[in-house]
mmCIF file with all atom_site columns, C-alpha atoms in Angstrom:
data_model
loop_
_atom_site.group_PDB
_atom_site.id
_atom_site.type_symbol
_atom_site.label_atom_id
_atom_site.label_alt_id
_atom_site.label_comp_id
_atom_site.label_asym_id
_atom_site.label_entity_id
_atom_site.label_seq_id
_atom_site.pdbx_PDB_ins_code
_atom_site.Cartn_x
_atom_site.Cartn_y
_atom_site.Cartn_z
_atom_site.occupancy
_atom_site.B_iso_or_equiv
_atom_site.pdbx_formal_charge
_atom_site.auth_seq_id
_atom_site.auth_comp_id
_atom_site.auth_asym_id
_atom_site.auth_atom_id
_atom_site.pdbx_PDB_model_num
ATOM 1   C CA . UNK B 1 1   ? 88.990 -109.728 -10.225 1.00 95.00 ? 1   UNK B CA 1
ATOM 2   C CA . UNK B 1 2   ? 88.918 -113.698 -12.304 1.00 97.00 ? 2   UNK B CA 1
ATOM 3   C CA . UNK B 1 3   ? 86.392 -113.818 -14.134 1.00 98.00 ? 3   UNK B CA 1
ATOM 4   C CA . UNK B 1 4   ? 85.773 -116.307 -15.186 1.00 98.00 ? 4   UNK B CA 1
ATOM 5   C CA . UNK B 1 5   ? 83.447 -117.654 -18.557 1.00 98.00 ? 5   UNK B CA 1
ATOM 6   C CA . UNK B 1 6   ? 80.998 -120.687 -19.687 1.00 98.00 ? 6   UNK B CA 1
ATOM 7   C CA . UNK B 1 7   ? 81.836 -120.869 -23.643 1.00 97.00 ? 7   UNK B CA 1
ATOM 8   C CA . UNK B 1 8   ? 78.230 -122.206 -25.030 1.00 96.00 ? 8   UNK B CA 1
ATOM 9   C CA . UNK B 1 9   ? 76.164 -119.233 -25.182 1.00 97.00 ? 9   UNK B CA 1
ATOM 10  C CA . UNK B 1 10  ? 78.579 -116.781 -23.241 1.00 97.00 ? 10  UNK B CA 1
ATOM 11  C CA . UNK B 1 11  ? 81.367 -117.239 -25.780 1.00 97.00 ? 11  UNK B CA 1
ATOM 12  C CA . UNK B 1 12  ? 79.715 -118.784 -29.108 1.00 97.00 ? 12  UNK B CA 1
ATOM 13  C CA . UNK B 1 13  ? 76.274 -120.233 -29.248 1.00 96.00 ? 13  UNK B CA 1
ATOM 14  C CA . UNK B 1 14  ? 75.369 -123.722 -28.751 1.00 96.00 ? 14  UNK B CA 1
ATOM 15  C CA . UNK B 1 15  ? 71.707 -124.623 -30.590 1.00 97.00 ? 15  UNK B CA 1
ATOM 16  C CA . UNK B 1 16  ? 72.620 -127.962 -31.590 1.00 96.00 ? 16  UNK B CA 1
ATOM 17  C CA . UNK B 1 17  ? 68.653 -127.419 -33.502 1.00 97.00 ? 17  UNK B CA 1
ATOM 18  C CA . UNK B 1 18  ? 70.086 -124.600 -35.351 1.00 97.00 ? 18  UNK B CA 1
ATOM 19  C CA . UNK B 1 19  ? 73.543 -126.810 -36.497 1.00 97.00 ? 19  UNK B CA 1
ATOM 20  C CA . UNK B 1 20  ? 71.271 -130.049 -37.437 1.00 97.00 ? 20  UNK B CA 1
ATOM 21  C CA . UNK B 1 21  ? 68.910 -127.311 -39.811 1.00 97.00 ? 21  UNK B CA 1
ATOM 22  C CA . UNK B 1 22  ? 71.763 -126.571 -41.396 1.00 96.00 ? 22  UNK B CA 1
ATOM 23  C CA . UNK B 1 23  ? 73.680 -129.818 -42.080 1.00 96.00 ? 23  UNK B CA 1
ATOM 24  C CA . UNK B 1 24  ? 70.049 -131.904 -42.699 1.00 95.00 ? 24  UNK B CA 1
ATOM 25  C CA . UNK B 1 25  ? 68.766 -132.329 -45.783 1.00 93.00 ? 25  UNK B CA 1
ATOM 26  C CA . UNK B 1 26  ? 64.842 -133.118 -44.694 1.00 95.00 ? 26  UNK B CA 1
ATOM 27  C CA . UNK B 1 27  ? 63.660 -133.988 -40.883 1.00 95.00 ? 27  UNK B CA 1
ATOM 28  C CA . UNK B 1 28  ? 64.101 -137.931 -41.494 1.00 95.00 ? 28  UNK B CA 1
ATOM 29  C CA . UNK B 1 29  ? 68.275 -136.756 -40.809 1.00 95.00 ? 29  UNK B CA 1
ATOM 30  C CA . UNK B 1 30  ? 67.122 -134.141 -38.104 1.00 97.00 ? 30  UNK B CA 1
ATOM 31  C CA . UNK B 1 31  ? 66.058 -136.361 -36.038 1.00 96.00 ? 31  UNK B CA 1
ATOM 32  C CA . UNK B 1 32  ? 68.246 -139.145 -37.045 1.00 96.00 ? 32  UNK B CA 1
ATOM 33  C CA . UNK B 1 33  ? 71.402 -136.752 -35.858 1.00 97.00 ? 33  UNK B CA 1
ATOM 34  C CA . UNK B 1 34  ? 69.426 -136.142 -32.884 1.00 97.00 ? 34  UNK B CA 1
ATOM 35  C CA . UNK B 1 35  ? 68.674 -139.437 -31.447 1.00 97.00 ? 35  UNK B CA 1
ATOM 36  C CA . UNK B 1 36  ? 71.839 -140.693 -32.479 1.00 96.00 ? 36  UNK B CA 1
ATOM 37  C CA . UNK B 1 37  ? 74.125 -138.162 -31.378 1.00 96.00 ? 37  UNK B CA 1
ATOM 38  C CA . UNK B 1 38  ? 72.091 -136.198 -28.470 1.00 95.00 ? 38  UNK B CA 1
ATOM 39  C CA . UNK B 1 39  ? 69.801 -138.505 -27.215 1.00 94.00 ? 39  UNK B CA 1
ATOM 40  C CA . UNK B 1 40  ? 72.179 -140.736 -26.592 1.00 92.00 ? 40  UNK B CA 1
ATOM 41  C CA . UNK B 1 41  ? 75.183 -140.347 -24.448 1.00 91.00 ? 41  UNK B CA 1
ATOM 42  C CA . UNK B 1 42  ? 77.824 -139.712 -27.499 1.00 95.00 ? 42  UNK B CA 1
ATOM 43  C CA . UNK B 1 43  ? 78.111 -135.620 -26.985 1.00 96.00 ? 43  UNK B CA 1
ATOM 44  C CA . UNK B 1 44  ? 78.162 -136.085 -22.992 1.00 96.00 ? 44  UNK B CA 1
ATOM 45  C CA . UNK B 1 45  ? 81.138 -138.763 -23.843 1.00 97.00 ? 45  UNK B CA 1
ATOM 46  C CA . UNK B 1 46  ? 82.849 -136.505 -26.396 1.00 97.00 ? 46  UNK B CA 1
ATOM 47  C CA . UNK B 1 47  ? 83.092 -133.545 -23.557 1.00 97.00 ? 47  UNK B CA 1
ATOM 48  C CA . UNK B 1 48  ? 84.128 -135.328 -20.849 1.00 97.00 ? 48  UNK B CA 1
ATOM 49  C CA . UNK B 1 49  ? 86.847 -136.728 -22.719 1.00 97.00 ? 49  UNK B CA 1
ATOM 50  C CA . UNK B 1 50  ? 85.481 -140.563 -22.894 1.00 97.00 ? 50  UNK B CA 1
ATOM 51  C CA . UNK B 1 51  ? 85.906 -140.249 -26.527 1.00 97.00 ? 51  UNK B CA 1
ATOM 52  C CA . UNK B 1 52  ? 87.713 -137.914 -28.766 1.00 97.00 ? 52  UNK B CA 1
ATOM 53  C CA . UNK B 1 53  ? 86.439 -136.189 -31.867 1.00 97.00 ? 53  UNK B CA 1
ATOM 54  C CA . UNK B 1 54  ? 88.259 -138.906 -33.887 1.00 97.00 ? 54  UNK B CA 1
ATOM 55  C CA . UNK B 1 55  ? 86.394 -142.054 -32.364 1.00 97.00 ? 55  UNK B CA 1
ATOM 56  C CA . UNK B 1 56  ? 82.793 -139.860 -32.647 1.00 97.00 ? 56  UNK B CA 1
ATOM 57  C CA . UNK B 1 57  ? 82.924 -139.545 -36.269 1.00 98.00 ? 57  UNK B CA 1
ATOM 58  C CA . UNK B 1 58  ? 84.446 -143.313 -36.634 1.00 97.00 ? 58  UNK B CA 1
ATOM 59  C CA . UNK B 1 59  ? 81.320 -144.382 -34.531 1.00 97.00 ? 59  UNK B CA 1
ATOM 60  C CA . UNK B 1 60  ? 78.414 -142.461 -35.798 1.00 97.00 ? 60  UNK B CA 1
ATOM 61  C CA . UNK B 1 61  ? 79.901 -143.979 -39.222 1.00 97.00 ? 61  UNK B CA 1
ATOM 62  C CA . UNK B 1 62  ? 79.728 -147.637 -38.310 1.00 96.00 ? 62  UNK B CA 1
ATOM 63  C CA . UNK B 1 63  ? 76.415 -146.600 -36.794 1.00 94.00 ? 63  UNK B CA 1
ATOM 64  C CA . UNK B 1 64  ? 75.365 -144.093 -39.953 1.00 95.00 ? 64  UNK B CA 1
ATOM 65  C CA . UNK B 1 65  ? 77.380 -145.212 -42.881 1.00 94.00 ? 65  UNK B CA 1
ATOM 66  C CA . UNK B 1 66  ? 78.441 -143.585 -45.688 1.00 95.00 ? 66  UNK B CA 1
ATOM 67  C CA . UNK B 1 67  ? 75.556 -142.188 -46.836 1.00 95.00 ? 67  UNK B CA 1
ATOM 68  C CA . UNK B 1 68  ? 75.763 -139.625 -43.608 1.00 96.00 ? 68  UNK B CA 1
ATOM 69  C CA . UNK B 1 69  ? 79.340 -139.117 -44.421 1.00 97.00 ? 69  UNK B CA 1
ATOM 70  C CA . UNK B 1 70  ? 79.345 -135.159 -45.086 1.00 96.00 ? 70  UNK B CA 1
ATOM 71  C CA . UNK B 1 71  ? 77.348 -134.064 -42.566 1.00 96.00 ? 71  UNK B CA 1
ATOM 72  C CA . UNK B 1 72  ? 79.603 -136.156 -39.797 1.00 97.00 ? 72  UNK B CA 1
ATOM 73  C CA . UNK B 1 73  ? 82.286 -134.709 -40.894 1.00 97.00 ? 73  UNK B CA 1
ATOM 74  C CA . UNK B 1 74  ? 80.021 -131.014 -40.502 1.00 97.00 ? 74  UNK B CA 1
ATOM 75  C CA . UNK B 1 75  ? 78.757 -132.097 -36.371 1.00 97.00 ? 75  UNK B CA 1
ATOM 76  C CA . UNK B 1 76  ? 81.611 -133.509 -35.731 1.00 97.00 ? 76  UNK B CA 1
ATOM 77  C CA . UNK B 1 77  ? 84.577 -130.479 -36.761 1.00 98.00 ? 77  UNK B CA 1
ATOM 78  C CA . UNK B 1 78  ? 82.924 -127.998 -37.967 1.00 97.00 ? 78  UNK B CA 1
ATOM 79  C CA . UNK B 1 79  ? 79.496 -127.518 -36.377 1.00 97.00 ? 79  UNK B CA 1
ATOM 80  C CA . UNK B 1 80  ? 81.005 -124.139 -34.741 1.00 96.00 ? 80  UNK B CA 1
ATOM 81  C CA . UNK B 1 81  ? 80.491 -122.268 -38.375 1.00 96.00 ? 81  UNK B CA 1
ATOM 82  C CA . UNK B 1 82  ? 76.518 -123.004 -38.274 1.00 97.00 ? 82  UNK B CA 1
ATOM 83  C CA . UNK B 1 83  ? 76.040 -120.431 -34.999 1.00 97.00 ? 83  UNK B CA 1
ATOM 84  C CA . UNK B 1 84  ? 77.418 -117.082 -33.923 1.00 96.00 ? 84  UNK B CA 1
ATOM 85  C CA . UNK B 1 85  ? 80.020 -116.291 -32.199 1.00 95.00 ? 85  UNK B CA 1
ATOM 86  C CA . UNK B 1 86  ? 78.885 -112.938 -29.450 1.00 95.00 ? 86  UNK B CA 1
ATOM 87  C CA . UNK B 1 87  ? 81.606 -110.461 -31.069 1.00 93.00 ? 87  UNK B CA 1
ATOM 88  C CA . UNK B 1 88  ? 80.195 -108.636 -28.767 1.00 93.00 ? 88  UNK B CA 1
ATOM 89  C CA . UNK B 1 89  ? 81.749 -110.144 -25.509 1.00 95.00 ? 89  UNK B CA 1
ATOM 90  C CA . UNK B 1 90  ? 85.143 -109.732 -27.394 1.00 94.00 ? 90  UNK B CA 1
ATOM 91  C CA . UNK B 1 91  ? 85.209 -105.899 -27.228 1.00 93.00 ? 91  UNK B CA 1
ATOM 92  C CA . UNK B 1 92  ? 83.877 -106.071 -23.849 1.00 96.00 ? 92  UNK B CA 1
ATOM 93  C CA . UNK B 1 93  ? 86.517 -108.226 -22.493 1.00 96.00 ? 93  UNK B CA 1
ATOM 94  C CA . UNK B 1 94  ? 89.052 -106.644 -23.682 1.00 95.00 ? 94  UNK B CA 1
ATOM 95  C CA . UNK B 1 95  ? 88.147 -103.609 -21.463 1.00 96.00 ? 95  UNK B CA 1
ATOM 96  C CA . UNK B 1 96  ? 88.247 -106.255 -18.096 1.00 96.00 ? 96  UNK B CA 1
ATOM 97  C CA . UNK B 1 97  ? 92.017 -107.247 -19.222 1.00 96.00 ? 97  UNK B CA 1
ATOM 98  C CA . UNK B 1 98  ? 92.673 -103.946 -19.580 1.00 95.00 ? 98  UNK B CA 1
ATOM 99  C CA . UNK B 1 99  ? 91.741 -102.525 -15.795 1.00 94.00 ? 99  UNK B CA 1
ATOM 100 C CA . UNK B 1 100 ? 94.021 -105.885 -15.321 1.00 94.00 ? 100 UNK B CA 1
ATOM 101 C CA . UNK B 1 101 ? 90.573 -108.606 -15.044 1.00 96.00 ? 101 UNK B CA 1
ATOM 102 C CA . UNK B 1 102 ? 92.147 -112.102 -15.148 1.00 97.00 ? 102 UNK B CA 1
ATOM 103 C CA . UNK B 1 103 ? 90.075 -114.112 -17.672 1.00 98.00 ? 103 UNK B CA 1
ATOM 104 C CA . UNK B 1 104 ? 89.422 -117.143 -18.070 1.00 98.00 ? 104 UNK B CA 1
ATOM 105 C CA . UNK B 1 105 ? 86.973 -120.317 -19.887 1.00 98.00 ? 105 UNK B CA 1
ATOM 106 C CA . UNK B 1 106 ? 85.584 -122.945 -18.052 1.00 98.00 ? 106 UNK B CA 1
ATOM 107 C CA . UNK B 1 107 ? 83.641 -125.586 -20.002 1.00 98.00 ? 107 UNK B CA 1
ATOM 108 C CA . UNK B 1 108 ? 81.949 -128.512 -20.551 1.00 98.00 ? 108 UNK B CA 1
ATOM 109 C CA . UNK B 1 109 ? 83.998 -128.978 -23.821 1.00 97.00 ? 109 UNK B CA 1
ATOM 110 C CA . UNK B 1 110 ? 85.710 -131.875 -26.650 1.00 97.00 ? 110 UNK B CA 1
ATOM 111 C CA . UNK B 1 111 ? 88.647 -130.953 -27.948 1.00 97.00 ? 111 UNK B CA 1
ATOM 112 C CA . UNK B 1 112 ? 86.643 -128.778 -30.515 1.00 97.00 ? 112 UNK B CA 1
ATOM 113 C CA . UNK B 1 113 ? 87.757 -125.840 -28.078 1.00 97.00 ? 113 UNK B CA 1
ATOM 114 C CA . UNK B 1 114 ? 91.184 -125.738 -29.438 1.00 97.00 ? 114 UNK B CA 1
ATOM 115 C CA . UNK B 1 115 ? 90.408 -125.549 -32.869 1.00 96.00 ? 115 UNK B CA 1
ATOM 116 C CA . UNK B 1 116 ? 87.786 -122.652 -31.788 1.00 96.00 ? 116 UNK B CA 1
ATOM 117 C CA . UNK B 1 117 ? 91.208 -120.644 -30.522 1.00 96.00 ? 117 UNK B CA 1
ATOM 118 C CA . UNK B 1 118 ? 92.356 -120.988 -33.750 1.00 96.00 ? 118 UNK B CA 1
ATOM 119 C CA . UNK B 1 119 ? 89.161 -120.165 -35.557 1.00 96.00 ? 119 UNK B CA 1
ATOM 120 C CA . UNK B 1 120 ? 86.302 -118.521 -34.196 1.00 94.00 ? 120 UNK B CA 1
ATOM 121 C CA . UNK B 1 121 ? 88.195 -117.759 -31.206 1.00 96.00 ? 121 UNK B CA 1
ATOM 122 C CA . UNK B 1 122 ? 90.970 -116.672 -31.808 1.00 96.00 ? 122 UNK B CA 1
ATOM 123 C CA . UNK B 1 123 ? 90.662 -112.718 -30.847 1.00 95.00 ? 123 UNK B CA 1
ATOM 124 C CA . UNK B 1 124 ? 89.096 -114.341 -27.497 1.00 95.00 ? 124 UNK B CA 1
ATOM 125 C CA . UNK B 1 125 ? 92.202 -116.374 -26.664 1.00 96.00 ? 125 UNK B CA 1
ATOM 126 C CA . UNK B 1 126 ? 94.322 -113.520 -27.010 1.00 95.00 ? 126 UNK B CA 1
ATOM 127 C CA . UNK B 1 127 ? 92.323 -112.290 -23.298 1.00 97.00 ? 127 UNK B CA 1
ATOM 128 C CA . UNK B 1 128 ? 92.655 -115.373 -21.829 1.00 97.00 ? 128 UNK B CA 1
ATOM 129 C CA . UNK B 1 129 ? 94.911 -116.484 -18.586 1.00 97.00 ? 129 UNK B CA 1
ATOM 130 C CA . UNK B 1 130 ? 93.334 -119.993 -19.251 1.00 95.00 ? 130 UNK B CA 1
ATOM 131 C CA . UNK B 1 131 ? 91.191 -121.933 -19.867 1.00 97.00 ? 131 UNK B CA 1
ATOM 132 C CA . UNK B 1 132 ? 89.880 -125.660 -17.347 1.00 97.00 ? 132 UNK B CA 1
ATOM 133 C CA . UNK B 1 133 ? 87.975 -127.945 -20.503 1.00 97.00 ? 133 UNK B CA 1
ATOM 134 C CA . UNK B 1 134 ? 86.391 -130.864 -19.575 1.00 98.00 ? 134 UNK B CA 1
ATOM 135 C CA . UNK B 1 135 ? 87.411 -133.749 -21.364 1.00 97.00 ? 135 UNK B CA 1
ATOM 136 C CA . UNK B 1 136 ? 90.827 -132.681 -20.633 1.00 97.00 ? 136 UNK B CA 1
ATOM 137 C CA . UNK B 1 137 ? 90.565 -132.924 -16.775 1.00 96.00 ? 137 UNK B CA 1
ATOM 138 C CA . UNK B 1 138 ? 87.545 -135.509 -17.098 1.00 96.00 ? 138 UNK B CA 1
ATOM 139 C CA . UNK B 1 139 ? 84.968 -133.584 -14.990 1.00 97.00 ? 139 UNK B CA 1
ATOM 140 C CA . UNK B 1 140 ? 82.018 -132.108 -15.313 1.00 97.00 ? 140 UNK B CA 1
ATOM 141 C CA . UNK B 1 141 ? 80.160 -128.982 -14.203 1.00 98.00 ? 141 UNK B CA 1
ATOM 142 C CA . UNK B 1 142 ? 78.104 -128.908 -12.497 1.00 98.00 ? 142 UNK B CA 1
ATOM 143 C CA . UNK B 1 143 ? 80.259 -131.384 -10.280 1.00 97.00 ? 143 UNK B CA 1
ATOM 144 C CA . UNK B 1 144 ? 82.227 -128.738 -8.114  1.00 96.00 ? 144 UNK B CA 1
ATOM 145 C CA . UNK B 1 145 ? 85.565 -130.885 -8.540  1.00 97.00 ? 145 UNK B CA 1
ATOM 146 C CA . UNK B 1 146 ? 85.985 -129.133 -12.442 1.00 97.00 ? 146 UNK B CA 1
ATOM 147 C CA . UNK B 1 147 ? 85.378 -125.703 -9.951  1.00 98.00 ? 147 UNK B CA 1
ATOM 148 C CA . UNK B 1 148 ? 87.615 -126.958 -8.399  1.00 96.00 ? 148 UNK B CA 1
ATOM 149 C CA . UNK B 1 149 ? 89.702 -128.001 -10.419 1.00 96.00 ? 149 UNK B CA 1
ATOM 150 C CA . UNK B 1 150 ? 90.415 -124.262 -11.973 1.00 96.00 ? 150 UNK B CA 1
ATOM 151 C CA . UNK B 1 151 ? 90.592 -122.595 -8.579  1.00 96.00 ? 151 UNK B CA 1
ATOM 152 C CA . UNK B 1 152 ? 93.489 -124.578 -7.036  1.00 95.00 ? 152 UNK B CA 1
ATOM 153 C CA . UNK B 1 153 ? 95.785 -125.183 -10.688 1.00 94.00 ? 153 UNK B CA 1
ATOM 154 C CA . UNK B 1 154 ? 95.576 -121.302 -11.031 1.00 94.00 ? 154 UNK B CA 1
ATOM 155 C CA . UNK B 1 155 ? 95.469 -119.929 -6.914  1.00 95.00 ? 155 UNK B CA 1
ATOM 156 C CA . UNK B 1 156 ? 92.370 -117.948 -6.860  1.00 96.00 ? 156 UNK B CA 1
ATOM 157 C CA . UNK B 1 157 ? 90.821 -116.250 -4.543  1.00 97.00 ? 157 UNK B CA 1
ATOM 158 C CA . UNK B 1 158 ? 87.323 -117.877 -4.501  1.00 96.00 ? 158 UNK B CA 1
ATOM 159 C CA . UNK B 1 159 ? 86.028 -114.532 -3.128  1.00 95.00 ? 159 UNK B CA 1
ATOM 160 C CA . UNK B 1 160 ? 87.650 -113.184 -5.669  1.00 96.00 ? 160 UNK B CA 1
ATOM 161 C CA . UNK B 1 161 ? 85.514 -114.756 -8.536  1.00 97.00 ? 161 UNK B CA 1
ATOM 162 C CA . UNK B 1 162 ? 82.822 -114.233 -11.253 1.00 97.00 ? 162 UNK B CA 1
ATOM 163 C CA . UNK B 1 163 ? 81.432 -117.306 -12.833 1.00 98.00 ? 163 UNK B CA 1
ATOM 164 C CA . UNK B 1 164 ? 79.265 -116.621 -16.295 1.00 98.00 ? 164 UNK B CA 1
ATOM 165 C CA . UNK B 1 165 ? 77.203 -119.593 -17.699 1.00 98.00 ? 165 UNK B CA 1
ATOM 166 C CA . UNK B 1 166 ? 73.897 -120.326 -19.070 1.00 97.00 ? 166 UNK B CA 1
ATOM 167 C CA . UNK B 1 167 ? 72.606 -122.654 -17.180 1.00 97.00 ? 167 UNK B CA 1
ATOM 168 C CA . UNK B 1 168 ? 71.027 -122.482 -13.370 1.00 98.00 ? 168 UNK B CA 1
ATOM 169 C CA . UNK B 1 169 ? 72.639 -125.996 -12.350 1.00 98.00 ? 169 UNK B CA 1
ATOM 170 C CA . UNK B 1 170 ? 76.665 -124.637 -13.344 1.00 98.00 ? 170 UNK B CA 1
ATOM 171 C CA . UNK B 1 171 ? 75.646 -121.168 -12.039 1.00 98.00 ? 171 UNK B CA 1
ATOM 172 C CA . UNK B 1 172 ? 74.218 -122.591 -8.513  1.00 98.00 ? 172 UNK B CA 1
ATOM 173 C CA . UNK B 1 173 ? 77.105 -125.409 -8.526  1.00 98.00 ? 173 UNK B CA 1
ATOM 174 C CA . UNK B 1 174 ? 79.245 -121.906 -8.667  1.00 98.00 ? 174 UNK B CA 1
ATOM 175 C CA . UNK B 1 175 ? 77.445 -120.266 -5.689  1.00 98.00 ? 175 UNK B CA 1
ATOM 176 C CA . UNK B 1 176 ? 77.506 -123.205 -3.706  1.00 97.00 ? 176 UNK B CA 1
ATOM 177 C CA . UNK B 1 177 ? 81.538 -122.780 -3.403  1.00 97.00 ? 177 UNK B CA 1
ATOM 178 C CA . UNK B 1 178 ? 80.983 -119.601 -3.074  1.00 97.00 ? 178 UNK B CA 1
ATOM 179 C CA . UNK B 1 179 ? 81.275 -118.368 -6.192  1.00 97.00 ? 179 UNK B CA 1
ATOM 180 C CA . UNK B 1 180 ? 79.187 -114.951 -7.731  1.00 97.00 ? 180 UNK B CA 1
ATOM 181 C CA . UNK B 1 181 ? 78.126 -116.152 -10.251 1.00 97.00 ? 181 UNK B CA 1
ATOM 182 C CA . UNK B 1 182 ? 75.286 -115.199 -13.112 1.00 97.00 ? 182 UNK B CA 1
ATOM 183 C CA . UNK B 1 183 ? 72.969 -117.628 -15.491 1.00 96.00 ? 183 UNK B CA 1
ATOM 184 C CA . UNK B 1 184 ? 72.913 -115.883 -18.405 1.00 96.00 ? 184 UNK B CA 1
ATOM 185 C CA . UNK B 1 185 ? 69.310 -116.711 -20.235 1.00 93.00 ? 185 UNK B CA 1
ATOM 186 C CA . UNK B 1 186 ? 69.537 -114.548 -22.713 1.00 93.00 ? 186 UNK B CA 1
ATOM 187 C CA . UNK B 1 187 ? 72.453 -112.999 -25.505 1.00 93.00 ? 187 UNK B CA 1
ATOM 188 C CA . UNK B 1 188 ? 71.869 -109.748 -24.093 1.00 92.00 ? 188 UNK B CA 1
ATOM 189 C CA . UNK B 1 189 ? 72.921 -110.636 -20.966 1.00 93.00 ? 189 UNK B CA 1
ATOM 190 C CA . UNK B 1 190 ? 76.497 -111.188 -21.450 1.00 94.00 ? 190 UNK B CA 1
ATOM 191 C CA . UNK B 1 191 ? 76.712 -108.218 -21.889 1.00 94.00 ? 191 UNK B CA 1
ATOM 192 C CA . UNK B 1 192 ? 74.852 -106.619 -18.987 1.00 93.00 ? 192 UNK B CA 1
ATOM 193 C CA . UNK B 1 193 ? 76.955 -108.132 -16.256 1.00 93.00 ? 193 UNK B CA 1
ATOM 194 C CA . UNK B 1 194 ? 79.933 -107.668 -17.575 1.00 95.00 ? 194 UNK B CA 1
ATOM 195 C CA . UNK B 1 195 ? 79.533 -103.514 -18.361 1.00 93.00 ? 195 UNK B CA 1
ATOM 196 C CA . UNK B 1 196 ? 78.509 -103.786 -14.649 1.00 92.00 ? 196 UNK B CA 1
ATOM 197 C CA . UNK B 1 197 ? 81.930 -105.068 -13.610 1.00 89.00 ? 197 UNK B CA 1
ATOM 198 C CA . UNK B 1 198 ? 83.888 -102.239 -15.611 1.00 88.00 ? 198 UNK B CA 1
ATOM 199 C CA . UNK B 1 199 ? 81.865 -99.797  -13.595 1.00 75.00 ? 199 UNK B CA 1
#
């Protein structure tokens, strides 16, 4: 079986409000960062590969000024240190790997993913057969092209694929292609889904 994992809220927590609340000093800063980074297209452009992490940091410095230099750097390069890594998923992935399942990541994310593989997700990195990330292929979920990029590159049988994602639209897109997909609505669901695959 080919088990395909999303990144945010499947392997590691993604919660921009939690991140901003820890990086920002007050409500004004919180709203400023939220408006400029997340309510604009900047973060989407980062994930889609239109801009790099370095360019994001420079654009934010130009927009916001050196007053926010430290917060900008933390948000750009270290956001993952402010959220939880789902360690319990690693233990289940290890068991799935021992049963000869193939493990992949398919995620809308930036090149921060490569830093994660060396830091927060270093244990999981040793289990992965490979990955497709949006910034590399210039494709984004829920568009079918990114799913097909994974299937074609690794010559996967769609009937033997299982996909986990936290967003309904991404799950529905996978199902339209014939991939068995599960929406992860809460953290506890991930373990429940993976445990059924071990039976």
